[in-house]
mmCIF file of C-alpha atoms in Angstrom:
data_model
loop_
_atom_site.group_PDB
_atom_site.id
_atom_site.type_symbol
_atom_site.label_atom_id
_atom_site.label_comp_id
_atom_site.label_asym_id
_atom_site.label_seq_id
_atom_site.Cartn_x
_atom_site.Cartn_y
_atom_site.Cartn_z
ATOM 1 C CA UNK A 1 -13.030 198.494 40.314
ATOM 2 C CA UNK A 2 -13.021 194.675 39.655
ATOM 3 C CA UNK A 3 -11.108 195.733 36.268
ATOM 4 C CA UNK A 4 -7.917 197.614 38.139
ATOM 5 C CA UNK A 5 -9.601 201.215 37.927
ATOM 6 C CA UNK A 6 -8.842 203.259 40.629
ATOM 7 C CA UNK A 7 -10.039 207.279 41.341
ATOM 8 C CA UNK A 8 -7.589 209.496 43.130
ATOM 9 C CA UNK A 9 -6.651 213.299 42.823
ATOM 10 C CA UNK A 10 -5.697 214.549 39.617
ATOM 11 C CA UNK A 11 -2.868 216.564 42.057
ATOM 12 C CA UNK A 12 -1.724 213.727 43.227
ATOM 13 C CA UNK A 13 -0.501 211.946 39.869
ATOM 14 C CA UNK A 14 0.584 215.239 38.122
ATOM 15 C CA UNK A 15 4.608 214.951 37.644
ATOM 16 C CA UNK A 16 6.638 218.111 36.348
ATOM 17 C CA UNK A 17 10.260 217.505 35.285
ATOM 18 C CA UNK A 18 13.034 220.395 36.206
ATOM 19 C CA UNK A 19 11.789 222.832 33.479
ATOM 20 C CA UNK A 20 7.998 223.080 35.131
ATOM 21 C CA UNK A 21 6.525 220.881 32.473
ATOM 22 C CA UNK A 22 4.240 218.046 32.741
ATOM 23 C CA UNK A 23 5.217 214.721 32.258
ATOM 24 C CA UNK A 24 3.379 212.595 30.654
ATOM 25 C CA UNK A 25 2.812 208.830 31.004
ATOM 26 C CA UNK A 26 4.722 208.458 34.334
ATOM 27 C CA UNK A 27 3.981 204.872 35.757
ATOM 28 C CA UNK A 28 3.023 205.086 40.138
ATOM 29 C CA UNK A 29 3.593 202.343 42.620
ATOM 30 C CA UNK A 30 0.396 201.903 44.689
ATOM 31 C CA UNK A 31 0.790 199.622 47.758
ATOM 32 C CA UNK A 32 -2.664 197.381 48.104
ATOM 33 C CA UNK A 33 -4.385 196.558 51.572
ATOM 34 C CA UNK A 34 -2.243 193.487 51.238
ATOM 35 C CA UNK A 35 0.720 194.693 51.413
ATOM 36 C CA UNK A 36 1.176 193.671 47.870
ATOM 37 C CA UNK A 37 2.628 196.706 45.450
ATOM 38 C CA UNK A 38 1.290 196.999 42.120
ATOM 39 C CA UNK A 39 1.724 199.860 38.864
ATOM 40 C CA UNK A 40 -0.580 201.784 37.554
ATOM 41 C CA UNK A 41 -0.996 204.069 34.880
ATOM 42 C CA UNK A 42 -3.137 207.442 34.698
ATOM 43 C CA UNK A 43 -5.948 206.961 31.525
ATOM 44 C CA UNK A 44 -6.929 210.736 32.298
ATOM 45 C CA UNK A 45 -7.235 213.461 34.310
ATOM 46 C CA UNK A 46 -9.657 216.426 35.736
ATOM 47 C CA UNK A 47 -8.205 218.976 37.034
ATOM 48 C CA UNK A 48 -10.753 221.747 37.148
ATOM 49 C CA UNK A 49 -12.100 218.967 39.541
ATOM 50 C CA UNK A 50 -8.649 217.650 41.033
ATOM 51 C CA UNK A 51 -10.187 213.770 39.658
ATOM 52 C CA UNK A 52 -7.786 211.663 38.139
ATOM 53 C CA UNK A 53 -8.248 208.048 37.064
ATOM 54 C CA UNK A 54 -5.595 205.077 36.829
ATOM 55 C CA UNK A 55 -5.379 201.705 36.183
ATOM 56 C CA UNK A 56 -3.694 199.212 37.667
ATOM 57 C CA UNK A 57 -1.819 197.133 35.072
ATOM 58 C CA UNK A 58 -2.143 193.665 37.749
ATOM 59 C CA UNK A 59 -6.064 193.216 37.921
ATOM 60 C CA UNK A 60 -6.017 189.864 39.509
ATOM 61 C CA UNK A 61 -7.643 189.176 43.008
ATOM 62 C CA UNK A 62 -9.055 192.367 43.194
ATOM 63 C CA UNK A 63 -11.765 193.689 45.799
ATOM 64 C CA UNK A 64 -13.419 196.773 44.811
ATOM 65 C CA UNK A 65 -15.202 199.250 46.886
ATOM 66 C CA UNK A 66 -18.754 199.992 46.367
ATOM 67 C CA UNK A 67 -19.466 203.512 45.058
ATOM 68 C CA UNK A 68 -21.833 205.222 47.168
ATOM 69 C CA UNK A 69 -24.721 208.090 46.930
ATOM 70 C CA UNK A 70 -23.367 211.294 48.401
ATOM 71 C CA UNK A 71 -27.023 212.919 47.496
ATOM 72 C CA UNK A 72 -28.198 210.972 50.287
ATOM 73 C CA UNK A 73 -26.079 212.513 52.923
ATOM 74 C CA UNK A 74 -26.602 214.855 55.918
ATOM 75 C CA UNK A 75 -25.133 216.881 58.044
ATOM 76 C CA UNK A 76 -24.256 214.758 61.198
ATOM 77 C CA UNK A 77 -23.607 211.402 59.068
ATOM 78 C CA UNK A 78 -20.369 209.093 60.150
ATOM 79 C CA UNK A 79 -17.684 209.034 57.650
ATOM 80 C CA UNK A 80 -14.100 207.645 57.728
ATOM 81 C CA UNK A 81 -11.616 209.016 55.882
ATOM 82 C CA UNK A 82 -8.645 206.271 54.638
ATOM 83 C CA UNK A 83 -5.050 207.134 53.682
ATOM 84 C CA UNK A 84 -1.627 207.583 54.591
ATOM 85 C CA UNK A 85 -1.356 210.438 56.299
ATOM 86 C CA UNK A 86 1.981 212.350 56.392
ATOM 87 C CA UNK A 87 3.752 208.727 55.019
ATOM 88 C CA UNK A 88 4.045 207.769 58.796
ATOM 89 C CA UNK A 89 4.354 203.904 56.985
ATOM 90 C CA UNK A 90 3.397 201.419 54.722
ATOM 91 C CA UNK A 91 -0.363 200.505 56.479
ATOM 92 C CA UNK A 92 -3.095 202.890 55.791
ATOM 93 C CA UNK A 93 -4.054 205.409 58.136
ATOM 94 C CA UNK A 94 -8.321 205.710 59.172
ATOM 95 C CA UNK A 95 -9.681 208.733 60.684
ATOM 96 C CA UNK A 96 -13.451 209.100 61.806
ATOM 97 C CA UNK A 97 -15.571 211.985 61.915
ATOM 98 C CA UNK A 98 -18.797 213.161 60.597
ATOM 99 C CA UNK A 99 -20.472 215.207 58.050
ATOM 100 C CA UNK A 100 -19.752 218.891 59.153
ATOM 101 C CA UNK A 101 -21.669 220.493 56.024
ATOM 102 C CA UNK A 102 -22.067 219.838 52.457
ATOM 103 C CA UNK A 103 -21.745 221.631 48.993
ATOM 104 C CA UNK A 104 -19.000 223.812 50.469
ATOM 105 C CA UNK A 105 -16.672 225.501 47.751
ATOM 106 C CA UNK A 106 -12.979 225.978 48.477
ATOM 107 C CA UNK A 107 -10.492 227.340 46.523
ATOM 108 C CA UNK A 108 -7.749 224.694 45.733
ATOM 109 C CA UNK A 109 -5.572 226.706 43.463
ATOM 110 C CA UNK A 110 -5.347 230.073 41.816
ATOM 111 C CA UNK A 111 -6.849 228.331 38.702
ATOM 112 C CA UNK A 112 -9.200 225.654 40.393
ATOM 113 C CA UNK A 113 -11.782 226.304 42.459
ATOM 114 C CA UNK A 114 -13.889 223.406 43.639
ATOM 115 C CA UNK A 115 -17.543 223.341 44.107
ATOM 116 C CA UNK A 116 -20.017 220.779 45.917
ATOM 117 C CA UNK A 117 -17.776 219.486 48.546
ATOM 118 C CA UNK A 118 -18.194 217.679 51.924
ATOM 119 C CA UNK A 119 -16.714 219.135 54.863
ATOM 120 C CA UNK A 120 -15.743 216.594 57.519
ATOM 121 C CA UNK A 121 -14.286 217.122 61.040
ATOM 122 C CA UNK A 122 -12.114 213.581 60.402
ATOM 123 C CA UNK A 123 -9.158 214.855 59.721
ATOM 124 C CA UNK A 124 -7.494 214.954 56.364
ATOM 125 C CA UNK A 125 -3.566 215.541 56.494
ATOM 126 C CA UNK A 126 -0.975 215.488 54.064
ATOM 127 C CA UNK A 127 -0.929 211.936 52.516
ATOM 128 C CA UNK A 128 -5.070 211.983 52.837
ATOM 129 C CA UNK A 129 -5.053 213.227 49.725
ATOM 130 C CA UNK A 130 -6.692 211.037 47.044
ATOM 131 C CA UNK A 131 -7.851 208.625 49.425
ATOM 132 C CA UNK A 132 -10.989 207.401 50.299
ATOM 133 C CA UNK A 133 -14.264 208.998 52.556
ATOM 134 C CA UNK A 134 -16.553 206.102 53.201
ATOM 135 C CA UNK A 135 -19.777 206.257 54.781
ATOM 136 C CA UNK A 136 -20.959 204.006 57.492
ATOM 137 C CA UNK A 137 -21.550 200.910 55.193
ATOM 138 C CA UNK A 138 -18.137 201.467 53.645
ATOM 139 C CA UNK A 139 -19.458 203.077 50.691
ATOM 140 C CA UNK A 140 -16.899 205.556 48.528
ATOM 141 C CA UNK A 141 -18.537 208.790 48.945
ATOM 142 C CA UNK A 142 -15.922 210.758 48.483
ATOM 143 C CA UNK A 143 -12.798 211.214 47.708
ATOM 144 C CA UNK A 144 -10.294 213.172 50.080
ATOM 145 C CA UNK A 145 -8.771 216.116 48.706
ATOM 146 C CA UNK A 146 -7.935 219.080 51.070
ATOM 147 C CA UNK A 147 -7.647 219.966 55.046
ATOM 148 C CA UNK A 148 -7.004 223.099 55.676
ATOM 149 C CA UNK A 149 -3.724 224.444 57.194
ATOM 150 C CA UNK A 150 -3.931 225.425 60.763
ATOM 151 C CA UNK A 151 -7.502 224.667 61.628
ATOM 152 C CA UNK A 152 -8.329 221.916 63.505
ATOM 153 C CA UNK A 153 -10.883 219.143 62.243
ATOM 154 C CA UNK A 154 -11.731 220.590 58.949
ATOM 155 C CA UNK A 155 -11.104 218.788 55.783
ATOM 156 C CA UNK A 156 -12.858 218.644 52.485
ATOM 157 C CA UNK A 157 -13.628 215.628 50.101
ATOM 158 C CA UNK A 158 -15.038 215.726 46.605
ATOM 159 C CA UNK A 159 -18.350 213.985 46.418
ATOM 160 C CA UNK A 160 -18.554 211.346 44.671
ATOM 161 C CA UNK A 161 -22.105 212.182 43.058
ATOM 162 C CA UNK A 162 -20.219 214.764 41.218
ATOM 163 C CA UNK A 163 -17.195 212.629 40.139
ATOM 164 C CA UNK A 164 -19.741 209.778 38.451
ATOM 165 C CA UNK A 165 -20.429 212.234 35.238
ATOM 166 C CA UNK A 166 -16.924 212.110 34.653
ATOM 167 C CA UNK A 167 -15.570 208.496 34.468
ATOM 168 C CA UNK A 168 -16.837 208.059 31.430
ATOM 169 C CA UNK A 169 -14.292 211.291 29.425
ATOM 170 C CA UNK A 170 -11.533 210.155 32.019
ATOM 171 C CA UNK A 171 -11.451 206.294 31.363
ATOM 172 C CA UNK A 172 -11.305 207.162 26.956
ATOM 173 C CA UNK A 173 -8.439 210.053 28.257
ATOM 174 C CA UNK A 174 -10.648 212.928 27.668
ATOM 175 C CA UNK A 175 -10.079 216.237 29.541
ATOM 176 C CA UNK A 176 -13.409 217.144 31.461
ATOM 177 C CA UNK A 177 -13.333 220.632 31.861
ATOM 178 C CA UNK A 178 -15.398 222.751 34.409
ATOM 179 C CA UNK A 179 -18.679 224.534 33.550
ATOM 180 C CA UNK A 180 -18.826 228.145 34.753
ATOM 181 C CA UNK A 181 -21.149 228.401 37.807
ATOM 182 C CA UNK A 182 -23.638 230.906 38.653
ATOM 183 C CA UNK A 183 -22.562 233.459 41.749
ATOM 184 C CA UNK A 184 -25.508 234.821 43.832
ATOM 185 C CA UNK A 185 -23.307 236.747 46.136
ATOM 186 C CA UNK A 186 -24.595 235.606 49.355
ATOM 187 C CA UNK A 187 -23.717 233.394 52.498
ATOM 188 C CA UNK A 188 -26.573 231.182 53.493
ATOM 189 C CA UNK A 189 -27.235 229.547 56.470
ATOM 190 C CA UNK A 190 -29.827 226.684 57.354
ATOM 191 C CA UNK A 191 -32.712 227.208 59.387
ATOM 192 C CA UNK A 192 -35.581 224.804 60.689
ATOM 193 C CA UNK A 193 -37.880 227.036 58.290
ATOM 194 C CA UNK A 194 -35.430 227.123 55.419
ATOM 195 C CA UNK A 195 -32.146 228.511 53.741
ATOM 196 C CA UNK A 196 -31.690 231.866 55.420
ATOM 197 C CA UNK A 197 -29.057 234.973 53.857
ATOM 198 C CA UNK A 198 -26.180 235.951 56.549
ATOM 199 C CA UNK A 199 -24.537 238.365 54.656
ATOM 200 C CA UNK A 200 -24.908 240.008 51.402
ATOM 201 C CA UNK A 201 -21.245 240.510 48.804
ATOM 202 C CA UNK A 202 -20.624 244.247 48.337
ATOM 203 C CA UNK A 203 -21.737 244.880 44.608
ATOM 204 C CA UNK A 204 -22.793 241.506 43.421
ATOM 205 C CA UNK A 205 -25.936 240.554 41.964
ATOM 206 C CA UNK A 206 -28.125 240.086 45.247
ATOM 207 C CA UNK A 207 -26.939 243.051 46.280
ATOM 208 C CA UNK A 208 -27.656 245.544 43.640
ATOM 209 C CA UNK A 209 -30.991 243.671 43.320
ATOM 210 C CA UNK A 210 -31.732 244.655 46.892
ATOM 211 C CA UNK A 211 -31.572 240.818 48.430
ATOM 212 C CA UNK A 212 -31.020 241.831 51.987
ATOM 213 C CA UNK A 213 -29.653 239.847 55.303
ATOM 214 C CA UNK A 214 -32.640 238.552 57.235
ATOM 215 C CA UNK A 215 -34.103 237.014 53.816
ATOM 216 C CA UNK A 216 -35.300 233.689 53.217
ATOM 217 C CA UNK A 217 -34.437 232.457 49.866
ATOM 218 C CA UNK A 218 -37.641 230.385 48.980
ATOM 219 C CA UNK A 219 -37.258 229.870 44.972
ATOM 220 C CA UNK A 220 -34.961 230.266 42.682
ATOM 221 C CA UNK A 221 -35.551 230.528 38.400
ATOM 222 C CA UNK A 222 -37.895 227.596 38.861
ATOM 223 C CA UNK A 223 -37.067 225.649 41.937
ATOM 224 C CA UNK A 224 -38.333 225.874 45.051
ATOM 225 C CA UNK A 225 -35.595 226.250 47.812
ATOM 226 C CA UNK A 226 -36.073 224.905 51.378
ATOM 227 C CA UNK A 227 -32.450 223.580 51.833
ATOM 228 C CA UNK A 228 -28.287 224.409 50.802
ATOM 229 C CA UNK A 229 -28.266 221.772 48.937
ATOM 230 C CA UNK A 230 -30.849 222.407 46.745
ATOM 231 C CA UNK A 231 -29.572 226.145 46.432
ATOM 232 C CA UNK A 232 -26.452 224.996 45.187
ATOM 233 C CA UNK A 233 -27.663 222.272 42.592
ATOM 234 C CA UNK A 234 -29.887 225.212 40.937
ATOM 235 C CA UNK A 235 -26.952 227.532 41.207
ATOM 236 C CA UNK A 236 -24.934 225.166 39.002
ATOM 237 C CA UNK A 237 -27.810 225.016 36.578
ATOM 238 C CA UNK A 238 -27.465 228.519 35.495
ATOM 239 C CA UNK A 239 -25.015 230.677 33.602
ATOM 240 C CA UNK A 240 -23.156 233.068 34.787
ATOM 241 C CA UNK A 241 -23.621 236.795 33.868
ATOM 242 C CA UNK A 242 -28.144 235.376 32.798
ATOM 243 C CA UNK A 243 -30.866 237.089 34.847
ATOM 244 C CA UNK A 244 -33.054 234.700 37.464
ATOM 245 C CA UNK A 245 -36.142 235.519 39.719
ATOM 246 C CA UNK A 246 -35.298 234.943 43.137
ATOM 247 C CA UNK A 247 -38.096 234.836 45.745
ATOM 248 C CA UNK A 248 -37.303 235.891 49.186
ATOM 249 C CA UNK A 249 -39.487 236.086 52.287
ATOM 250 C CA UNK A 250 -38.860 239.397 54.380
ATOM 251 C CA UNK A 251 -40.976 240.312 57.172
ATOM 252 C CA UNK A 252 -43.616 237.180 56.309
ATOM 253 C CA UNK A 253 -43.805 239.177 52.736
ATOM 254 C CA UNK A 254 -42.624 236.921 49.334
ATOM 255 C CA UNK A 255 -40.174 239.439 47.505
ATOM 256 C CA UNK A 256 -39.835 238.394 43.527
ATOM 257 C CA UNK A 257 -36.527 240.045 42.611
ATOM 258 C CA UNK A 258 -34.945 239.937 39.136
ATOM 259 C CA UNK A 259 -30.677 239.145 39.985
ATOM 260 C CA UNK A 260 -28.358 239.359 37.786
ATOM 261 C CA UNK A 261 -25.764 236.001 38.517
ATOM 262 C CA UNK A 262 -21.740 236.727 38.612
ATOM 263 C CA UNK A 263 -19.197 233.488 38.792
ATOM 264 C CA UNK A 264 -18.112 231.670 41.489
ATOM 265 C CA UNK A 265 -14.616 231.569 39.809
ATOM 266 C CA UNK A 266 -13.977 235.178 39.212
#
């Protein structure tokens, strides 16, 4: 921001001395697109949501970037991912790609899991991390955060959307912390007619309800469902372990079943 406020991982910025423990108040050197090297200090961090936010202690001559709208995005979108990938040297590195999916969870850590993301085929390497994803204006709509070891052209980035909510706790150092979110126990996959089950989890909720592969999720507590991404924002809605009508059509028959939700994080 015009103010020296800058967004990165919270794993980037997280120092442990010898013993394993966290150090607090470490000052970071953060090379500009200048060339010019300024310090910066972290005001707070996320790390149920790897988010972390600094602030440069120069603030002169700065240009921001704009923060974007990752709820507008689809599938098939350009993106470019900016960073320094692998510290190959002192320029920043720019990788292009598209939108491979969106709201994809991965599981960062065996403490942090991370919901909502966009998947990208530009790819995100070692030194990605806590860089920019910019849209075809050169809009922040993410922020880069994980590729994934021996698979080519897949890399994740947390969306920006969900990042917003949390400046706010972060910039007065307060710890956001994650709320628990609702597991269906399905894989989805999306059709021209709407969000269609591919497989079923082995004794969660949608199974023991009798939610079957084949199914077309079509509403969900309230909401009406025609897409992933409106599956997922109704998913995070609800608490774990509460009891939700879901609507499926099987066979051109609607199907109101009563499932009880697990967690995503257990």
């Amino acid at each position: 921001s015009s103010d020296g406020l800058v967004l990165t991982n919270a794993h980037v910025v997280t120092v442990q001395d010898e013993s394993g423990r966290e150090v607090d108040g470490a000052v970071f050197t953060l090379k500009m697109s200048d060339g010019t090297v300024r310090e910066a200090k972290v005001l707070g961090k996320a790390p149920d949501f790897d988010i972390a936010l600094m602030r440069l202690t120069d603030t002169t001559n700065l240009t921001p970037i704009t923060l974007g709208d990752s709820s507008g995005l689809r599938v098939g979108d350009d993106v470019v991912a900016i960073g320094n990938a692998l510290d190959l040297g002192d320029s920043p590195t720019i990788t292009r790609g598209i939108v491979s999916a969106l709201d994809r969870s991965l599981r960062e850590s065996s403490t942090v899991t991370l919901h909502g993301l966009i998947q990208t085929d530009a790819p995100i390497n070692h030194g990605n991390s806590g860089g920019a994803l910019v849209d075809a204006r050169g809009h922040l709509i993410g922020i880069n955060s994980a590729g994934v070891p021996d698979a080519q052209n897949i890399g994740f980035a947390i969306a920006i959307d969900s990042i917003k909510p949390l400046l706010v706790d972060l910039e007065a150092g307060r710890t956001p912390t994650a709320t628990p979110t609702a597991f269906l126990g399905v894989s989805v996959s999306q059709t021209p007619s709407g969000v269609t089950i591919v497989s079923v989890t082995d004794g969660s909720g949608a199974g023991k309800a009798g939610i079957e592969v084949g199914d077309m999720i079509k509403k969900v507590a309230n909401t009406d469902i025609s897409t992933i991404e409106q599956l997922g924002e109704v998913l995070r809605t609800i608490m774990p372990g509460t009891t939700n009508m879901v609507r499926v059509l099987r066979d051109g028959v609607q199907i109101d079943l009563n499932v009880q939700m697990g967690s995503r994080d257990d």
